[in-house]
Each structure stands twice: as structure tokens, then as C-alpha cells.
């Protein structure tokens, strides 16, 4: 029998391209709700955060922010900041490119991720934030 | 009771990195179909358009096209154009990177977007286009 | 009646930004399973591959890898490689940016792609790989 449930959890970030592994929280929601097969739609409400996967290890946690700083620098001028003066024009552009929505399939109650693949929240904003991450589960319950 | 419905609407664009806010049309389809909880899969058929979210304000509407022009310039040579001579090699590369598919969850009949977060169509093509945007709703009806 | 099925198929790649058209395999799974309307969630398990769409023609198959090499070069130093010495730091960053998850709607048993739009696997790793591509179909069976 197909079912849908929309849940969320809160993540505290440091901003400034902070990378948070949220795989455990997503898997826990699958465990708690009793879904056995389906997909988890993971969504960051807001316009300065992104969701993707990465091998969550110390080297890449330095490399990925370095890439973002190179491609969309924080220290150049953005039209967004001329109007709003919050200094986070780069955060918005990074988030639009990365995307705030990401879906992961699961089966037999387990996320179908690779061994070295974790789901991450990227907080591109230029300050600490408390983020609500939405996880919508669609699928079959046992 | 779970249900699925595939709808679409038409958008006229100027091309050349035109950014169109389509949040209203997606929300309207939720209202009209009577879905209360689920997800909207928004899909741009074609290989020169993308879908994402952004804070839809005048500054970022300049910043984001400027970023695309910097990272994937329109005035350099592409192998695509050597064959097809339509001059839109950059449009294709931008679209493949941005992605033409985007899913947004909704609950209590409302898209779960942040306050300053709108769903946008990016038309990367080098001319005006009429785009059919597919919106597939999956979820529960009241 | 809504249903869900999780399938997979195997793809052999050359790595090094190899681009593989997987549209046929996804469409075949729709044909074989009998789904008429729904979505195909296509997922590459692993942290060095991505999924998106492109016009799968010889020009762009050169242009897109060239773009990746420019934006995330393979010949610069990554912290990832200092630790793991597998020389594929760039592969990981490319995959996190592209994204390993992509959903395509279908109706009347057909993927709702544009005429010149194919679903592709990008293998960013620096060697040949055998990839398992997960295709989770959610929707209605006739």
C-alpha cells in the first residue's frame, strides 16, 4: 500500500560553506516511519542552501568549499548586495547552481547509497543558521 | 489515497538566460487538482533549459546570468556549433549543468518553499522560445 | 492503482568523463514493468558519477568534458588525493556538483523528454568502472 509522509529535522550550521552529513537523520526517519521501499525527497527551504551527495571525508570537506570560492567568489561585487547589503550574493548564486532538492531511493528499509556516498547539506550563507530540512517519504510500508 | 496527475503549462521566454518565476503556476495546479500533500516534479522538456530555485529579485536576476556568461561563455567556440551552426553550444552545456528536473514537496496544499525562495525556469537558448513545463503531482487528495 | 518498483541495470564505462546515453535502458524498464504514468528516479550509487540530460551528439560529447576539465581541472592538487592517493579528487567534486540523482516523468508509457534530450550517465572517475544504475519507478500500472 502506497503512502506519503512529510517530516523534517533541524540542523545547526556555521554557514560559510559548512558541509553537514545528514545521512543518519534521513535513514532514521525511514526506520521510525516503517517505510520499506520508496524514495526520500530531501529539501532545504530557503535560497542559500543546497543538497547533494559526497564522500564525507576531511580532504573533500576542504576541496569542495575551495571550489565554490574559486567559481563564485565571496569577495567580488554582486547586484544582490547593492540592494540588500547583507553581503551574501555569492551564497544565493551557489545555492541556485547546487540545487536545494535531492531524492534518494531506498529498499528493504535502507537508502541505496554507495559505500562512500553521504547525503549533505551545504550552508552557503555568510553566517550561522538553523536550517529545517524537509524529508518527504513516498513508498510502501510493511 | 495516493494519486498521480501529469499536467503542463506554457511559458514564453526571451531566451538568452531569461529567468521566469513559475511558482504561481505550480501552486495553481496544486489548488486546481485538489492534492493536499505530495510532491511536484517540475520538468523542462528540451536540452537548453533548466529548473531551480532562487530569491527572485532584480539583483540576482542580473547576477545569475552574469555568472553563467563567465563560467560558460557564449562567445567562445563549441564543437556543437561546428556541426549544427545554431550558435547555442553554450546553452546546451549550461542546461546540462543546471539540470532540467526539480522536485518540490507540498503539504496542506502549499509548496514548502522558503519565504524568499521561488521556482524558476532558466531559458539558456539564444532566441525566444515557447516552453512547455511539465508538472507531475504525486500524493494524496483530500 | 499506485505502485513502486526498484530496478537496476549495469553500465560499463571508460571513466575520465565518459558520457553514456542510458535513455533506452530506462524506457525499456518502463515497457517491461507495465507502468503507464509516473516518474523514473534514476540514481547512481557512488561518489564519482552524475546523471543529467543532454542532446547526445558528437559535438557536445566533446564540449561537456572540456567544460569539466576547465572548471574542475584534473591536474591540480586536491586535499582528497593527499590522503587517499587515488588521484580522483576532481572526480568527486565534479560528481557532487552535477548530482547523482535525476527524475524524469513519463505518461502513456513514454518518457516525457524533448526530441533532442537524452538521459546520460557521466562517469567522472579516473578509470574504467562498472556502474549499477538504480531506476525506481513510481506511478500507475494499466
Tab-separated table of C-alpha atoms in Angstrom:
chain	number	residue	atom	x	y	z
A	1	UNK	CA	0.000	0.000	0.000
A	2	UNK	CA	1.496	3.317	-1.153
A	3	UNK	CA	1.864	6.063	1.390
A	4	UNK	CA	3.395	9.503	1.834
A	5	UNK	CA	4.712	11.282	4.921
A	6	UNK	CA	6.313	14.702	5.210
A	7	UNK	CA	8.757	15.089	8.079
A	8	UNK	CA	11.553	17.483	8.975
A	9	UNK	CA	14.510	17.917	11.264
A	10	UNK	CA	16.655	20.844	12.353
A	11	UNK	CA	20.356	21.349	11.618
A	12	UNK	CA	22.609	23.984	13.158
A	13	UNK	CA	25.306	25.206	10.766
A	14	UNK	CA	28.244	27.588	10.831
A	15	UNK	CA	27.359	28.959	7.379
A	16	UNK	CA	30.254	29.918	5.058
A	17	UNK	CA	30.055	26.721	3.045
A	18	UNK	CA	29.630	24.489	6.065
A	19	UNK	CA	29.062	20.867	4.982
A	20	UNK	CA	26.854	18.700	7.206
A	21	UNK	CA	26.350	14.967	6.792
A	22	UNK	CA	22.581	14.374	7.157
A	23	UNK	CA	22.514	10.727	6.032
A	24	UNK	CA	21.886	9.452	9.571
A	25	UNK	CA	18.846	11.681	10.112
A	26	UNK	CA	17.278	10.646	6.794
A	27	UNK	CA	17.853	6.939	7.477
A	28	UNK	CA	16.434	7.366	10.986
A	29	UNK	CA	13.179	8.784	9.580
A	30	UNK	CA	12.865	5.733	7.344
A	31	UNK	CA	13.395	3.476	10.360
A	32	UNK	CA	10.885	5.346	12.537
A	33	UNK	CA	8.093	5.614	9.968
A	34	UNK	CA	8.215	1.976	8.842
A	35	UNK	CA	8.613	2.599	5.120
A	36	UNK	CA	10.303	-0.347	3.419
A	37	UNK	CA	10.657	0.745	-0.244
A	38	UNK	CA	10.399	4.187	-1.780
A	39	UNK	CA	12.183	7.492	-2.087
A	40	UNK	CA	13.248	10.258	0.277
A	41	UNK	CA	12.817	13.744	-1.193
A	42	UNK	CA	15.190	15.955	0.785
A	43	UNK	CA	14.503	19.673	0.521
A	44	UNK	CA	16.159	22.725	2.047
A	45	UNK	CA	13.654	25.565	2.346
A	46	UNK	CA	15.494	28.840	1.720
A	47	UNK	CA	17.629	30.311	-1.029
A	48	UNK	CA	21.170	29.963	0.371
A	49	UNK	CA	21.474	26.201	0.976
A	50	UNK	CA	21.968	23.140	-1.219
A	51	UNK	CA	21.656	19.351	-1.000
A	52	UNK	CA	23.813	16.766	-2.784
A	53	UNK	CA	25.984	13.733	-2.030
A	54	UNK	CA	29.739	13.480	-1.428
A	55	UNK	CA	32.281	11.145	0.114
A	56	UNK	CA	32.228	12.823	3.511
A	57	UNK	CA	35.934	12.803	4.380
A	58	UNK	CA	38.287	15.594	5.573
A	59	UNK	CA	40.023	16.176	2.221
A	60	UNK	CA	36.871	16.767	0.177
A	61	UNK	CA	35.398	18.846	3.001
A	62	UNK	CA	38.226	21.295	2.198
A	63	UNK	CA	38.224	20.826	-1.587
A	64	UNK	CA	34.539	21.462	-2.195
A	65	UNK	CA	34.377	24.845	-0.371
A	66	UNK	CA	37.610	25.817	-2.143
A	67	UNK	CA	35.965	25.056	-5.478
A	68	UNK	CA	32.933	27.200	-4.615
A	69	UNK	CA	35.149	30.115	-3.569
A	70	UNK	CA	37.004	29.891	-6.875
A	71	UNK	CA	33.966	29.617	-9.128
A	72	UNK	CA	31.629	32.000	-7.259
A	73	UNK	CA	33.893	34.221	-5.125
A	74	UNK	CA	32.626	35.822	-1.925
A	75	UNK	CA	34.833	38.894	-2.314
A	76	UNK	CA	33.521	40.305	-5.598
A	77	UNK	CA	30.566	42.625	-6.071
A	78	UNK	CA	27.031	41.297	-6.611
A	79	UNK	CA	23.969	43.308	-7.619
A	80	UNK	CA	22.079	41.484	-4.867
A	81	UNK	CA	24.262	43.131	-2.234
A	82	UNK	CA	23.872	46.613	-3.697
A	83	UNK	CA	20.183	46.371	-2.835
A	84	UNK	CA	20.124	44.241	0.294
A	85	UNK	CA	23.559	44.935	1.848
A	86	UNK	CA	23.661	41.531	3.523
A	87	UNK	CA	26.847	40.521	1.699
A	88	UNK	CA	25.600	37.092	0.676
A	89	UNK	CA	25.075	37.467	-3.094
A	90	UNK	CA	27.547	34.629	-3.654
A	91	UNK	CA	25.548	32.397	-1.273
A	92	UNK	CA	22.420	32.754	-3.403
A	93	UNK	CA	24.198	32.007	-6.685
A	94	UNK	CA	25.940	28.957	-5.212
A	95	UNK	CA	22.620	27.610	-3.896
A	96	UNK	CA	20.784	28.071	-7.211
A	97	UNK	CA	23.524	26.187	-9.019
A	98	UNK	CA	23.787	23.336	-6.493
A	99	UNK	CA	20.031	22.970	-6.066
A	100	UNK	CA	18.013	22.694	-2.849
A	101	UNK	CA	16.206	19.447	-3.738
A	102	UNK	CA	17.585	15.906	-3.872
A	103	UNK	CA	15.875	12.493	-3.998
A	104	UNK	CA	17.390	9.203	-2.814
A	105	UNK	CA	15.735	5.806	-3.360
A	106	UNK	CA	15.571	3.196	-0.582
A	107	UNK	CA	14.707	-0.502	-0.481
A	108	UNK	CA	14.499	-3.072	2.345
A	109	UNK	CA	14.450	-0.029	4.666
A	110	UNK	CA	17.920	1.106	3.509
A	111	UNK	CA	18.997	4.144	1.496
A	112	UNK	CA	20.546	2.903	-1.763
A	113	UNK	CA	23.711	4.965	-1.404
A	114	UNK	CA	27.189	3.834	-2.368
A	115	UNK	CA	29.534	2.815	0.439
A	116	UNK	CA	31.446	6.111	0.253
A	117	UNK	CA	28.475	8.329	-0.516
A	118	UNK	CA	26.772	10.520	2.072
A	119	UNK	CA	23.881	12.988	1.777
A	120	UNK	CA	24.991	16.504	2.685
A	121	UNK	CA	23.540	19.897	3.432
A	122	UNK	CA	25.690	22.784	2.196
A	123	UNK	CA	25.038	26.041	4.014
A	124	UNK	CA	26.283	28.755	1.653
A	125	UNK	CA	25.053	31.668	3.789
A	126	UNK	CA	27.625	34.016	5.332
A	127	UNK	CA	26.552	33.390	8.940
A	128	UNK	CA	25.393	30.639	11.294
A	129	UNK	CA	21.935	29.357	10.515
A	130	UNK	CA	19.385	26.966	11.940
A	131	UNK	CA	18.002	25.010	8.982
A	132	UNK	CA	14.818	22.984	8.773
A	133	UNK	CA	15.386	20.096	6.380
A	134	UNK	CA	12.233	18.588	4.916
A	135	UNK	CA	12.228	14.848	4.200
A	136	UNK	CA	9.205	13.588	2.315
A	137	UNK	CA	8.971	9.800	2.174
A	138	UNK	CA	6.899	8.197	-0.601
A	139	UNK	CA	6.549	4.451	-0.905
A	140	UNK	CA	5.378	1.238	0.681
A	141	UNK	CA	5.034	0.399	4.366
A	142	UNK	CA	5.373	-3.149	5.543
B	1	UNK	CA	-5.460	7.648	-1.244
B	2	UNK	CA	-2.333	8.098	-3.362
B	3	UNK	CA	-2.731	9.575	-6.797
B	4	UNK	CA	-0.699	10.933	-9.702
B	5	UNK	CA	-1.506	13.558	-12.319
B	6	UNK	CA	0.654	14.900	-15.125
B	7	UNK	CA	-0.094	18.456	-16.187
B	8	UNK	CA	1.716	21.163	-18.106
B	9	UNK	CA	1.650	24.868	-18.841
B	10	UNK	CA	3.275	27.097	-21.447
B	11	UNK	CA	5.837	29.837	-20.829
B	12	UNK	CA	7.023	32.407	-23.357
B	13	UNK	CA	10.669	33.393	-22.848
B	14	UNK	CA	13.169	35.809	-24.363
B	15	UNK	CA	15.923	33.174	-24.284
B	16	UNK	CA	19.474	34.376	-23.538
B	17	UNK	CA	19.374	33.325	-19.905
B	18	UNK	CA	15.888	34.667	-19.303
B	19	UNK	CA	14.711	33.804	-15.772
B	20	UNK	CA	10.990	33.213	-15.279
B	21	UNK	CA	9.290	32.775	-11.901
B	22	UNK	CA	6.923	29.786	-12.312
B	23	UNK	CA	5.998	29.342	-8.632
B	24	UNK	CA	2.489	30.703	-9.163
B	25	UNK	CA	1.669	28.297	-11.975
B	26	UNK	CA	2.875	25.284	-9.968
B	27	UNK	CA	0.894	26.331	-6.883
B	28	UNK	CA	-2.177	26.924	-9.042
B	29	UNK	CA	-2.026	23.342	-10.369
B	30	UNK	CA	-1.976	22.069	-6.781
B	31	UNK	CA	-5.013	24.214	-5.981
B	32	UNK	CA	-6.949	23.111	-9.069
B	33	UNK	CA	-6.258	19.385	-8.778
B	34	UNK	CA	-7.096	19.113	-5.089
B	35	UNK	CA	-3.860	17.472	-3.944
B	36	UNK	CA	-3.176	18.179	-0.275
B	37	UNK	CA	0.203	16.518	0.403
B	38	UNK	CA	2.838	15.304	-2.030
B	39	UNK	CA	5.489	16.488	-4.437
B	40	UNK	CA	5.560	18.466	-7.670
B	41	UNK	CA	8.075	17.146	-10.193
B	42	UNK	CA	8.807	20.082	-12.500
B	43	UNK	CA	10.417	19.146	-15.800
B	44	UNK	CA	11.531	21.181	-18.802
B	45	UNK	CA	11.447	19.072	-21.952
B	46	UNK	CA	14.324	20.133	-24.199
B	47	UNK	CA	18.071	20.429	-23.869
B	48	UNK	CA	18.585	24.199	-23.441
B	49	UNK	CA	16.525	24.979	-20.327
B	50	UNK	CA	16.934	24.417	-16.597
B	51	UNK	CA	14.848	24.479	-13.413
B	52	UNK	CA	15.990	25.524	-9.923
B	53	UNK	CA	15.051	27.934	-7.118
B	54	UNK	CA	16.299	31.449	-6.374
B	55	UNK	CA	15.282	34.558	-4.476
B	56	UNK	CA	13.553	36.189	-7.422
B	57	UNK	CA	14.676	39.812	-7.020
B	58	UNK	CA	16.251	42.272	-9.501
B	59	UNK	CA	19.832	41.965	-8.221
B	60	UNK	CA	20.093	38.184	-8.512
B	61	UNK	CA	18.287	38.281	-11.855
B	62	UNK	CA	21.394	40.143	-13.087
B	63	UNK	CA	23.956	38.201	-11.042
B	64	UNK	CA	22.923	34.715	-12.106
B	65	UNK	CA	23.102	35.346	-15.906
B	66	UNK	CA	26.440	37.118	-15.333
B	67	UNK	CA	27.739	34.011	-13.567
B	68	UNK	CA	26.648	31.766	-16.450
B	69	UNK	CA	28.317	34.029	-19.002
B	70	UNK	CA	31.554	33.905	-17.008
B	71	UNK	CA	31.616	30.166	-16.439
B	72	UNK	CA	30.236	29.004	-19.823
B	73	UNK	CA	30.790	31.937	-22.223
B	74	UNK	CA	28.567	32.442	-25.260
B	75	UNK	CA	31.378	33.942	-27.341
B	76	UNK	CA	33.819	31.035	-27.465
B	77	UNK	CA	33.831	28.148	-29.912
B	78	UNK	CA	31.913	24.919	-29.231
B	79	UNK	CA	32.130	21.671	-31.196
B	80	UNK	CA	28.325	21.598	-31.144
B	81	UNK	CA	28.201	24.752	-33.271
B	82	UNK	CA	30.728	23.447	-35.797
B	83	UNK	CA	28.205	20.765	-36.708
B	84	UNK	CA	24.855	22.466	-36.208
B	85	UNK	CA	25.684	26.167	-36.775
B	86	UNK	CA	22.907	27.318	-34.457
B	87	UNK	CA	25.326	29.131	-32.149
B	88	UNK	CA	23.872	27.734	-28.933
B	89	UNK	CA	26.576	25.314	-27.764
B	90	UNK	CA	26.837	27.279	-24.519
B	91	UNK	CA	23.047	26.930	-23.981
B	92	UNK	CA	23.304	23.144	-24.025
B	93	UNK	CA	26.224	22.987	-21.587
B	94	UNK	CA	24.542	25.396	-19.180
B	95	UNK	CA	21.323	23.332	-19.255
B	96	UNK	CA	23.116	20.019	-18.607
B	97	UNK	CA	24.879	21.525	-15.609
B	98	UNK	CA	21.791	23.220	-14.137
B	99	UNK	CA	19.503	20.252	-14.762
B	100	UNK	CA	16.025	20.223	-16.307
B	101	UNK	CA	14.282	18.397	-13.439
B	102	UNK	CA	13.380	19.694	-9.976
B	103	UNK	CA	11.047	18.364	-7.265
B	104	UNK	CA	9.358	20.446	-4.570
B	105	UNK	CA	7.351	18.930	-1.694
B	106	UNK	CA	3.999	20.381	-0.609
B	107	UNK	CA	1.754	19.915	2.432
B	108	UNK	CA	-1.647	21.348	3.433
B	109	UNK	CA	-1.947	22.359	-0.248
B	110	UNK	CA	1.123	24.647	-0.039
B	111	UNK	CA	4.560	24.334	-1.616
B	112	UNK	CA	7.125	24.022	1.184
B	113	UNK	CA	9.362	26.797	-0.142
B	114	UNK	CA	11.215	29.305	1.978
B	115	UNK	CA	9.794	32.834	2.154
B	116	UNK	CA	12.393	34.200	-0.273
B	117	UNK	CA	12.576	31.133	-2.498
B	118	UNK	CA	10.878	30.918	-5.895
B	119	UNK	CA	10.873	28.160	-8.529
B	120	UNK	CA	12.392	29.389	-11.784
B	121	UNK	CA	12.740	28.355	-15.392
B	122	UNK	CA	16.045	29.378	-16.966
B	123	UNK	CA	15.919	29.597	-20.735
B	124	UNK	CA	19.541	29.288	-21.870
B	125	UNK	CA	18.745	29.191	-25.597
B	126	UNK	CA	19.944	32.059	-27.810
B	127	UNK	CA	16.472	33.050	-29.025
B	128	UNK	CA	12.870	33.447	-27.840
B	129	UNK	CA	11.182	30.177	-27.077
B	130	UNK	CA	7.769	28.855	-26.106
B	131	UNK	CA	8.360	26.258	-23.408
B	132	UNK	CA	6.040	23.545	-22.170
B	133	UNK	CA	6.723	22.941	-18.498
B	134	UNK	CA	5.573	19.570	-17.193
B	135	UNK	CA	4.342	19.399	-13.604
B	136	UNK	CA	3.672	15.918	-12.314
B	137	UNK	CA	1.881	15.844	-8.955
B	138	UNK	CA	2.177	12.720	-6.792
B	139	UNK	CA	0.454	12.472	-3.434
B	140	UNK	CA	-2.789	12.468	-1.516
B	141	UNK	CA	-6.063	14.154	-2.430
B	142	UNK	CA	-8.481	15.249	0.263
C	1	UNK	CA	-3.576	1.886	-8.528
C	2	UNK	CA	-0.282	3.435	-7.403
C	3	UNK	CA	2.756	1.215	-7.322
C	4	UNK	CA	6.514	1.367	-6.853
C	5	UNK	CA	9.310	-0.830	-8.211
C	6	UNK	CA	13.049	-0.528	-7.755
C	7	UNK	CA	15.146	-1.922	-10.585
C	8	UNK	CA	18.721	-1.521	-11.773
C	9	UNK	CA	20.983	-2.173	-14.720
C	10	UNK	CA	24.730	-2.263	-15.243
C	11	UNK	CA	26.806	0.083	-17.395
C	12	UNK	CA	30.447	-0.357	-18.344
C	13	UNK	CA	32.304	2.956	-18.678
C	14	UNK	CA	35.767	4.159	-19.643
C	15	UNK	CA	35.794	6.696	-16.799
C	16	UNK	CA	37.518	10.057	-17.442
C	17	UNK	CA	34.299	11.923	-18.095
C	18	UNK	CA	32.804	9.183	-20.240
C	19	UNK	CA	29.222	10.065	-21.229
C	20	UNK	CA	26.769	7.188	-21.684
C	21	UNK	CA	23.255	7.510	-23.084
C	22	UNK	CA	21.012	5.448	-20.764
C	23	UNK	CA	17.637	6.611	-22.142
C	24	UNK	CA	16.979	3.261	-23.838
C	25	UNK	CA	17.530	1.234	-20.682
C	26	UNK	CA	15.212	3.480	-18.643
C	27	UNK	CA	12.475	3.347	-21.292
C	28	UNK	CA	12.870	-0.437	-21.510
C	29	UNK	CA	12.227	-0.802	-17.771
C	30	UNK	CA	9.003	1.182	-18.157
C	31	UNK	CA	7.971	-1.115	-21.019
C	32	UNK	CA	8.798	-4.302	-19.118
C	33	UNK	CA	7.164	-3.344	-15.827
C	34	UNK	CA	3.891	-2.131	-17.340
C	35	UNK	CA	3.836	1.307	-15.720
C	36	UNK	CA	1.776	3.771	-17.775
C	37	UNK	CA	2.137	7.091	-15.902
C	38	UNK	CA	4.636	8.137	-13.254
C	39	UNK	CA	8.250	9.068	-12.713
C	40	UNK	CA	11.597	7.339	-13.070
C	41	UNK	CA	14.048	8.231	-10.312
C	42	UNK	CA	17.483	7.492	-11.748
C	43	UNK	CA	20.263	7.184	-9.195
C	44	UNK	CA	23.976	6.459	-9.481
C	45	UNK	CA	25.252	4.867	-6.281
C	46	UNK	CA	28.813	6.089	-5.673
C	47	UNK	CA	30.516	9.448	-5.304
C	48	UNK	CA	32.223	9.910	-8.702
C	49	UNK	CA	29.290	9.721	-11.150
C	50	UNK	CA	26.466	12.040	-12.163
C	51	UNK	CA	23.141	11.925	-14.002
C	52	UNK	CA	21.604	14.655	-16.176
C	53	UNK	CA	20.221	15.182	-19.686
C	54	UNK	CA	21.928	16.437	-22.844
C	55	UNK	CA	21.492	16.396	-26.608
C	56	UNK	CA	23.603	13.280	-27.138
C	57	UNK	CA	25.553	14.261	-30.262
C	58	UNK	CA	29.298	14.166	-31.040
C	59	UNK	CA	29.936	17.914	-30.591
C	60	UNK	CA	28.513	18.202	-27.092
C	61	UNK	CA	30.156	14.910	-26.109
C	62	UNK	CA	33.440	16.809	-26.576
C	63	UNK	CA	32.247	20.165	-25.220
C	64	UNK	CA	30.896	18.929	-21.898
C	65	UNK	CA	34.087	17.059	-20.807
C	66	UNK	CA	36.094	20.103	-21.923
C	67	UNK	CA	33.950	22.303	-19.685
C	68	UNK	CA	34.507	19.995	-16.709
C	69	UNK	CA	38.265	19.960	-17.265
C	70	UNK	CA	38.302	23.763	-17.341
C	71	UNK	CA	36.151	24.331	-14.272
C	72	UNK	CA	37.428	21.445	-12.102
C	73	UNK	CA	40.846	20.502	-13.533
C	74	UNK	CA	42.242	17.008	-13.132
C	75	UNK	CA	45.858	18.221	-12.982
C	76	UNK	CA	45.757	20.408	-9.873
C	77	UNK	CA	46.205	19.309	-6.274
C	78	UNK	CA	43.243	18.195	-4.132
C	79	UNK	CA	43.281	17.530	-0.384
C	80	UNK	CA	41.370	14.318	-1.126
C	81	UNK	CA	44.376	12.946	-3.003
C	82	UNK	CA	46.851	13.844	-0.264
C	83	UNK	CA	45.016	11.370	1.955
C	84	UNK	CA	43.842	8.683	-0.440
C	85	UNK	CA	46.413	8.890	-3.276
C	86	UNK	CA	43.900	7.676	-5.858
C	87	UNK	CA	44.210	10.823	-7.949
C	88	UNK	CA	40.474	11.351	-8.381
C	89	UNK	CA	39.788	14.381	-6.205
C	90	UNK	CA	38.444	16.188	-9.254
C	91	UNK	CA	36.052	13.277	-9.964
C	92	UNK	CA	34.418	13.669	-6.560
C	93	UNK	CA	33.962	17.435	-6.857
C	94	UNK	CA	32.505	17.124	-10.353
C	95	UNK	CA	30.035	14.466	-9.174
C	96	UNK	CA	28.865	16.498	-6.167
C	97	UNK	CA	28.205	19.489	-8.392
C	98	UNK	CA	26.430	17.538	-11.154
C	99	UNK	CA	24.396	15.415	-8.748
C	100	UNK	CA	23.836	11.659	-8.780
C	101	UNK	CA	20.022	11.763	-8.750
C	102	UNK	CA	17.641	12.733	-11.568
C	103	UNK	CA	13.886	12.220	-12.032
C	104	UNK	CA	12.065	12.074	-15.362
C	105	UNK	CA	8.258	11.949	-15.678
C	106	UNK	CA	6.530	9.574	-18.098
C	107	UNK	CA	2.979	9.284	-19.436
C	108	UNK	CA	1.271	6.847	-21.835
C	109	UNK	CA	4.315	4.594	-21.209
C	110	UNK	CA	6.724	7.194	-22.691
C	111	UNK	CA	9.403	9.302	-21.026
C	112	UNK	CA	8.428	12.979	-21.414
C	113	UNK	CA	11.786	14.031	-22.841
C	114	UNK	CA	12.303	16.578	-25.588
C	115	UNK	CA	13.153	15.259	-29.055
C	116	UNK	CA	16.830	16.147	-28.670
C	117	UNK	CA	17.135	15.305	-24.976
C	118	UNK	CA	18.718	12.105	-23.696
C	119	UNK	CA	19.359	10.875	-20.151
C	120	UNK	CA	23.071	10.401	-19.526
C	121	UNK	CA	25.418	8.877	-17.013
C	122	UNK	CA	28.658	10.818	-16.561
C	123	UNK	CA	31.480	8.738	-15.160
C	124	UNK	CA	33.910	11.249	-13.655
C	125	UNK	CA	36.243	8.633	-12.150
C	126	UNK	CA	39.789	8.353	-13.477
C	127	UNK	CA	39.493	4.722	-14.564
C	128	UNK	CA	37.081	2.240	-16.150
C	129	UNK	CA	34.161	1.368	-13.920
C	130	UNK	CA	31.189	-0.946	-13.887
C	131	UNK	CA	28.250	1.100	-12.626
C	132	UNK	CA	24.949	-0.100	-11.239
C	133	UNK	CA	22.269	2.432	-12.147
C	134	UNK	CA	19.157	2.312	-9.967
C	135	UNK	CA	15.824	3.151	-11.607
C	136	UNK	CA	12.910	3.444	-9.225
C	137	UNK	CA	9.534	3.678	-10.965
C	138	UNK	CA	6.604	5.228	-9.086
C	139	UNK	CA	3.183	5.532	-10.650
C	140	UNK	CA	0.206	3.763	-12.134
C	141	UNK	CA	0.080	0.414	-13.893
C	142	UNK	CA	-2.532	-0.261	-16.508
